Coordinates of N, CA and C in Angstrom, one line a residue:
M1345 N 14.1 6.3 -25.7 CA 13.8 5.2 -24.8 C 12.6 5.6 -24.0
A1346 N 11.6 4.7 -23.9 CA 10.5 4.9 -23.1 C 10.7 4.2 -21.7
N1347 N 10.5 4.9 -20.6 CA 10.6 4.3 -19.3 C 9.2 4.1 -18.8
R1348 N 9.1 3.0 -18.0 CA 7.8 2.7 -17.4 C 8.0 2.2 -16.0
W1349 N 6.9 2.4 -15.2 CA 6.9 2.0 -13.8 C 6.6 0.5 -13.8
S1350 N 7.5 -0.3 -13.3 CA 7.4 -1.7 -13.4 C 6.8 -2.3 -12.1
G1351 N 7.2 -1.8 -11.0 CA 6.8 -2.4 -9.7 C 7.4 -1.7 -8.5
I1352 N 7.1 -2.2 -7.4 CA 7.7 -1.7 -6.1 C 8.1 -2.9 -5.4
T1353 N 9.4 -2.9 -4.9 CA 9.9 -4.0 -4.1 C 10.0 -3.7 -2.7
I1354 N 9.5 -4.5 -1.8 CA 9.5 -4.3 -0.4 C 10.4 -5.4 0.3
D1355 N 11.4 -4.9 1.0 CA 12.3 -5.8 1.8 C 11.5 -6.3 3.0
C1356 N 11.6 -7.6 3.3 CA 10.9 -8.1 4.5 C 11.6 -9.4 5.0
Q1357 N 11.6 -9.6 6.3 CA 12.1 -10.8 6.8 C 11.2 -12.0 6.6
D1358 N 9.9 -11.8 6.8 CA 9.0 -12.9 6.6 C 8.1 -12.6 5.4
V1359 N 8.6 -13.0 4.3 CA 8.0 -12.7 3.0 C 6.6 -13.1 2.9
Q1360 N 6.3 -14.4 3.3 CA 4.9 -14.9 3.2 C 3.9 -14.1 4.1
R1361 N 4.4 -13.7 5.3 CA 3.5 -12.9 6.2 C 3.2 -11.5 5.7
V1362 N 4.3 -10.8 5.2 CA 4.1 -9.5 4.7 C 3.3 -9.5 3.4
A1363 N 3.6 -10.5 2.5 CA 2.8 -10.6 1.2 C 1.3 -10.9 1.5
A1364 N 1.1 -11.7 2.5 CA -0.3 -12.1 2.8 C -1.1 -10.8 3.3
F1365 N -0.4 -10.0 4.1 CA -1.0 -8.7 4.6 C -1.4 -7.9 3.4
W1366 N -0.5 -7.6 2.5 CA -0.7 -6.7 1.4 C -1.7 -7.3 0.4
S1367 N -1.7 -8.6 0.2 CA -2.6 -9.3 -0.7 C -4.0 -9.1 -0.2
A1368 N -4.2 -9.3 1.1 CA -5.6 -9.1 1.7 C -6.0 -7.6 1.6
L1369 N -5.1 -6.7 2.0 CA -5.4 -5.3 2.0 C -5.8 -4.8 0.6
L1370 N -5.0 -5.2 -0.4 CA -5.3 -4.6 -1.8 C -6.1 -5.6 -2.6
D1371 N -6.5 -6.7 -2.1 CA -7.3 -7.7 -2.9 C -6.6 -8.0 -4.2
R1372 N -5.3 -8.3 -4.1 CA -4.5 -8.7 -5.2 C -3.9 -10.1 -5.0
A1373 N -4.1 -11.0 -5.9 CA -3.6 -12.4 -5.7 C -2.1 -12.5 -6.1
P1374 N -1.4 -13.3 -5.4 CA 0.0 -13.6 -5.8 C 0.1 -14.1 -7.2
G1375 N 1.1 -13.7 -7.9 CA 1.3 -14.1 -9.3 C 2.5 -15.1 -9.3
P1376 N 3.0 -15.4 -10.5 CA 4.2 -16.2 -10.6 C 5.4 -15.6 -9.8
T1377 N 6.2 -16.5 -9.2 CA 7.2 -16.1 -8.3 C 8.4 -16.9 -8.4
E1378 N 9.5 -16.5 -7.7 CA 10.7 -17.2 -7.6 C 10.8 -17.7 -6.2
P1379 N 11.6 -18.7 -6.0 CA 11.8 -19.3 -4.6 C 12.2 -18.2 -3.6
G1380 N 11.4 -18.1 -2.5 CA 11.7 -17.1 -1.5 C 11.1 -15.8 -1.7
W1381 N 10.6 -15.5 -2.9 CA 10.0 -14.2 -3.2 C 8.5 -14.4 -3.4
V1382 N 7.7 -13.3 -3.3 CA 6.3 -13.3 -3.6 C 6.0 -12.1 -4.5
Y1383 N 5.3 -12.3 -5.6 CA 4.8 -11.1 -6.4 C 3.3 -11.0 -6.3
L1384 N 2.8 -9.8 -6.1 CA 1.4 -9.5 -6.2 C 1.2 -8.8 -7.5
G1385 N 0.4 -9.5 -8.4 CA 0.2 -9.0 -9.7 C 1.1 -9.6 -10.7
T1386 N 0.8 -9.5 -11.9 CA 1.6 -10.1 -13.0 C 1.9 -9.1 -14.1
R1387 N 2.8 -9.3 -14.9 CA 3.0 -8.5 -16.1 C 2.2 -9.0 -17.2
P1388 N 1.4 -8.3 -18.0 CA 1.3 -6.9 -17.9 C 0.0 -6.4 -17.2
D1389 N 0.0 -6.3 -15.9 CA -1.1 -5.7 -15.2 C -1.2 -4.2 -15.5
T1390 N -2.4 -3.7 -15.2 CA -2.6 -2.2 -15.4 C -1.9 -1.5 -14.2
L1391 N -1.8 -2.2 -13.1 CA -1.2 -1.7 -11.9 C 0.2 -2.2 -11.7
P1392 N 1.2 -1.5 -11.2 CA 2.5 -2.0 -10.9 C 2.4 -3.2 -10.0
R1393 N 3.3 -4.2 -10.2 CA 3.2 -5.3 -9.2 C 4.0 -5.0 -8.0
L1394 N 3.6 -5.6 -6.9 CA 4.4 -5.5 -5.6 C 5.3 -6.7 -5.5
V1395 N 6.5 -6.5 -5.2 CA 7.5 -7.6 -5.1 C 8.0 -7.7 -3.7
F1396 N 7.9 -8.8 -3.0 CA 8.4 -9.0 -1.7 C 9.7 -9.8 -1.7
Q1397 N 10.7 -9.1 -1.3 CA 12.1 -9.6 -1.3 C 12.6 -10.0 0.0
P1398 N 13.1 -11.2 0.2 CA 13.6 -11.6 1.5 C 14.9 -10.9 1.9
V1399 N 15.0 -10.4 3.1 CA 16.2 -9.9 3.6 C 16.4 -10.4 5.0
A1400 N 17.6 -10.4 5.5 CA 17.9 -11.0 6.8 C 17.8 -9.9 7.9
D1401 N 18.0 -8.6 7.5 CA 18.0 -7.6 8.5 C 16.6 -7.0 8.8
P1402 N 16.3 -6.7 10.1 CA 15.0 -6.1 10.4 C 15.0 -4.7 9.9
K1403 N 13.8 -4.1 9.8 CA 13.6 -2.7 9.4 C 14.1 -1.8 10.5
I1404 N 14.9 -0.8 10.2 CA 15.3 0.1 11.2 C 15.1 1.5 10.7
G1405 N 14.4 2.4 11.4 CA 14.2 3.7 11.0 C 13.0 3.9 10.1
K1406 N 12.8 5.1 9.7 CA 11.6 5.5 8.9 C 11.8 5.2 7.5
N1407 N 10.8 4.8 6.8 CA 10.8 4.6 5.3 C 11.1 5.9 4.6
R1408 N 11.9 5.9 3.6 CA 12.1 7.1 2.8 C 11.1 7.1 1.6
L1409 N 10.4 6.0 1.4 CA 9.4 5.9 0.3 C 8.3 5.1 0.9
H1410 N 7.1 5.4 0.6 CA 6.0 4.6 1.1 C 4.8 4.6 0.1
L1411 N 3.9 3.6 0.3 CA 2.7 3.5 -0.6 C 1.6 4.3 0.0
D1412 N 0.7 4.8 -0.9 CA -0.5 5.4 -0.5 C -1.6 4.5 -1.0
V1413 N -2.5 4.1 -0.1 CA -3.6 3.2 -0.4 C -4.9 4.0 -0.2
E1414 N -5.6 4.2 -1.3 CA -6.9 5.0 -1.2 C -8.0 4.1 -0.7
V1415 N -8.8 4.6 0.2 CA -9.9 3.9 0.8 C -11.2 4.8 0.7
D1416 N -12.3 4.1 0.7 CA -13.6 4.8 0.6 C -13.9 5.5 2.0
D1417 N -13.5 4.8 3.1 CA -13.8 5.4 4.4 C -12.6 5.1 5.3
I1418 N -12.0 6.2 5.8 CA -10.8 6.1 6.6 C -10.9 5.2 7.8
D1419 N -12.0 5.3 8.5 CA -12.2 4.5 9.7 C -12.3 3.0 9.4
T1420 N -13.0 2.7 8.3 CA -13.1 1.3 7.9 C -11.8 0.8 7.5
G1421 N -11.0 1.6 6.8 CA -9.7 1.2 6.3 C -8.7 1.0 7.5
I1422 N -8.8 1.8 8.5 CA -8.0 1.6 9.7 C -8.3 0.3 10.4
D1423 N -9.6 0.1 10.5 CA -10.0 -1.2 11.1 C -9.5 -2.4 10.3
E1424 N -9.6 -2.3 9.0 CA -9.1 -3.5 8.2 C -7.6 -3.7 8.4
V1425 N -6.8 -2.6 8.4 CA -5.4 -2.8 8.6 C -5.1 -3.4 9.9
Q1426 N -5.8 -3.0 11.0 CA -5.5 -3.5 12.3 C -6.0 -5.0 12.4
Q1427 N -7.1 -5.4 11.7 CA -7.5 -6.8 11.7 C -6.5 -7.7 11.0
L1428 N -5.8 -7.1 10.0 CA -4.8 -7.8 9.3 C -3.4 -7.9 10.0
G1429 N -3.3 -7.2 11.1 CA -2.1 -7.2 11.9 C -1.2 -6.0 11.8
G1430 N -1.7 -5.0 11.0 CA -1.0 -3.7 10.9 C -1.4 -2.8 12.1
S1431 N -0.8 -1.6 12.1 CA -1.0 -0.7 13.2 C -1.1 0.7 12.8
V1432 N -1.6 1.6 13.6 CA -1.7 3.0 13.4 C -0.5 3.7 14.0
T1433 N 0.2 4.6 13.3 CA 1.3 5.4 13.9 C 0.9 6.5 14.8
G1434 N -0.4 7.0 14.6 CA -0.8 8.2 15.4 C -0.7 9.4 14.5
E1435 N -0.1 9.4 13.4 CA 0.1 10.5 12.5 C -1.1 10.6 11.6
R1436 N -1.8 11.8 11.6 CA -3.0 12.0 10.7 C -2.9 13.4 10.1
H1437 N -3.3 13.5 8.9 CA -3.3 14.8 8.2 C -4.7 15.0 7.6
D1438 N -5.4 16.1 8.0 CA -6.7 16.4 7.4 C -6.5 17.7 6.6
N1439 N -7.0 17.7 5.4 CA -7.0 18.8 4.5 C -8.2 18.9 3.7
D1440 N -8.3 19.9 2.8 CA -9.5 20.1 2.0 C -9.8 19.0 1.1
E1441 N -8.7 18.3 0.6 CA -8.9 17.2 -0.3 C -9.3 15.9 0.3
G1442 N -9.0 15.7 1.6 CA -9.3 14.5 2.3 C -8.5 14.3 3.6
V1443 N -8.3 13.1 3.9 CA -7.6 12.7 5.1 C -6.6 11.7 4.8
V1444 N -5.4 11.8 5.5 CA -4.3 10.8 5.3 C -4.0 10.3 6.7
V1445 N -3.9 9.0 6.9 CA -3.5 8.4 8.2 C -2.3 7.5 7.9
V1446 N -1.2 7.7 8.6 CA 0.0 6.9 8.5 C -0.1 5.6 9.2
M1447 N 0.1 4.5 8.6 CA -0.1 3.1 9.1 C 1.2 2.4 9.0
R1448 N 1.3 1.2 9.7 CA 2.4 0.3 9.5 C 1.9 -1.1 9.2
D1449 N 2.6 -1.8 8.3 CA 2.2 -3.2 8.0 C 2.8 -4.1 9.1
V1450 N 2.7 -5.4 8.9 CA 3.0 -6.4 9.9 C 4.5 -6.4 10.3
E1451 N 5.4 -5.8 9.5 CA 6.8 -5.7 9.8 C 7.2 -4.3 10.1
G1452 N 6.3 -3.4 10.2 CA 6.6 -2.0 10.6 C 6.8 -1.1 9.4
N1453 N 6.6 -1.5 8.2 CA 6.8 -0.6 7.0 C 5.6 0.4 7.0
E1454 N 6.0 1.7 6.9 CA 5.0 2.7 6.9 C 4.3 2.8 5.5
F1455 N 3.0 3.1 5.6 CA 2.2 3.4 4.4 C 1.1 4.3 4.8
C1456 N 0.4 5.0 3.8 CA -0.7 5.9 4.2 C -2.0 5.3 3.6
L1457 N -3.0 5.5 4.5 CA -4.4 5.3 4.0 C -4.9 6.7 3.6
V1458 N -5.5 6.8 2.5 CA -5.9 8.1 2.0 C -7.4 8.0 1.6
Q1459 N -8.2 8.9 2.2 CA -9.6 9.1 1.9 C -9.7 10.4 1.2
I1460 N -10.2 10.4 -0.1 CA -10.3 11.6 -0.9 C -11.8 12.0 -0.8
Y1461 N -12.0 13.3 -0.5 CA -13.4 13.8 -0.4 C -13.8 14.2 -1.9
D1462 N -15.0 14.0 -2.2 CA -15.6 14.3 -3.5 C -16.5 15.6 -3.3
T1463 N -15.9 16.6 -2.8 CA -16.7 17.9 -2.6 C -16.9 18.6 -3.9
D1464 N -16.0 18.5 -4.9 CA -16.1 19.2 -6.1 C -15.8 18.2 -7.2
A1465 N -16.8 17.8 -7.9 CA -16.7 16.7 -9.0 C -15.7 17.2 -10.1
D1466 N -15.5 18.5 -10.3 CA -14.7 19.0 -11.3 C -13.2 19.1 -10.9
A1467 N -12.9 19.0 -9.6 CA -11.6 19.1 -9.1 C -10.7 17.9 -9.6
P1468 N -9.4 18.2 -9.9 CA -8.6 17.1 -10.4 C -8.4 15.9 -9.5
Y1469 N -8.7 16.1 -8.2 CA -8.5 15.0 -7.2 C -9.8 14.2 -7.0
S1470 N -10.9 14.6 -7.6 CA -12.1 14.0 -7.3 C -12.2 12.6 -8.0
R1471 N -13.0 11.7 -7.5 CA -13.2 10.4 -8.2 C -13.8 10.6 -9.6
A1472 N -14.8 11.5 -9.6 CA -15.5 11.8 -10.9 C -14.5 12.3 -12.0
A1473 N -13.6 13.1 -11.6 CA -12.6 13.6 -12.6 C -11.7 12.6 -13.0
R1474 N -11.4 11.5 -12.2 CA -10.5 10.5 -12.5 C -11.1 9.4 -13.3
S1475 N -12.4 9.3 -13.3 CA -13.2 8.2 -14.0 C -13.2 8.4 -15.5

């Protein structure tokens, strides 16, 4: 049996608001949906689709799983998230490969903005090596 990554489901109280945030941030249009739900992407996209599922309970505590969103410039990415209604947690990690900043979407779900440095085009993490 072959297993495949199908998508990621995000619980949210205001499905339309959270989906609009992620749609704008990732430049992905909503696809076919079911009442009360929103899907970003369709099958068979090359990227897993994001599914926004309505829940009654607010988010409590830290996420145990989060998305990493690669950006070309970390400061521009932070500004974009804030303009869309997201926020910065204050947690930042700088390393040889790049920089990671932990953010929150409009309902407080944590995710990371990641800027990868292209200091070595042959390194497995460089954009050139991934092209």
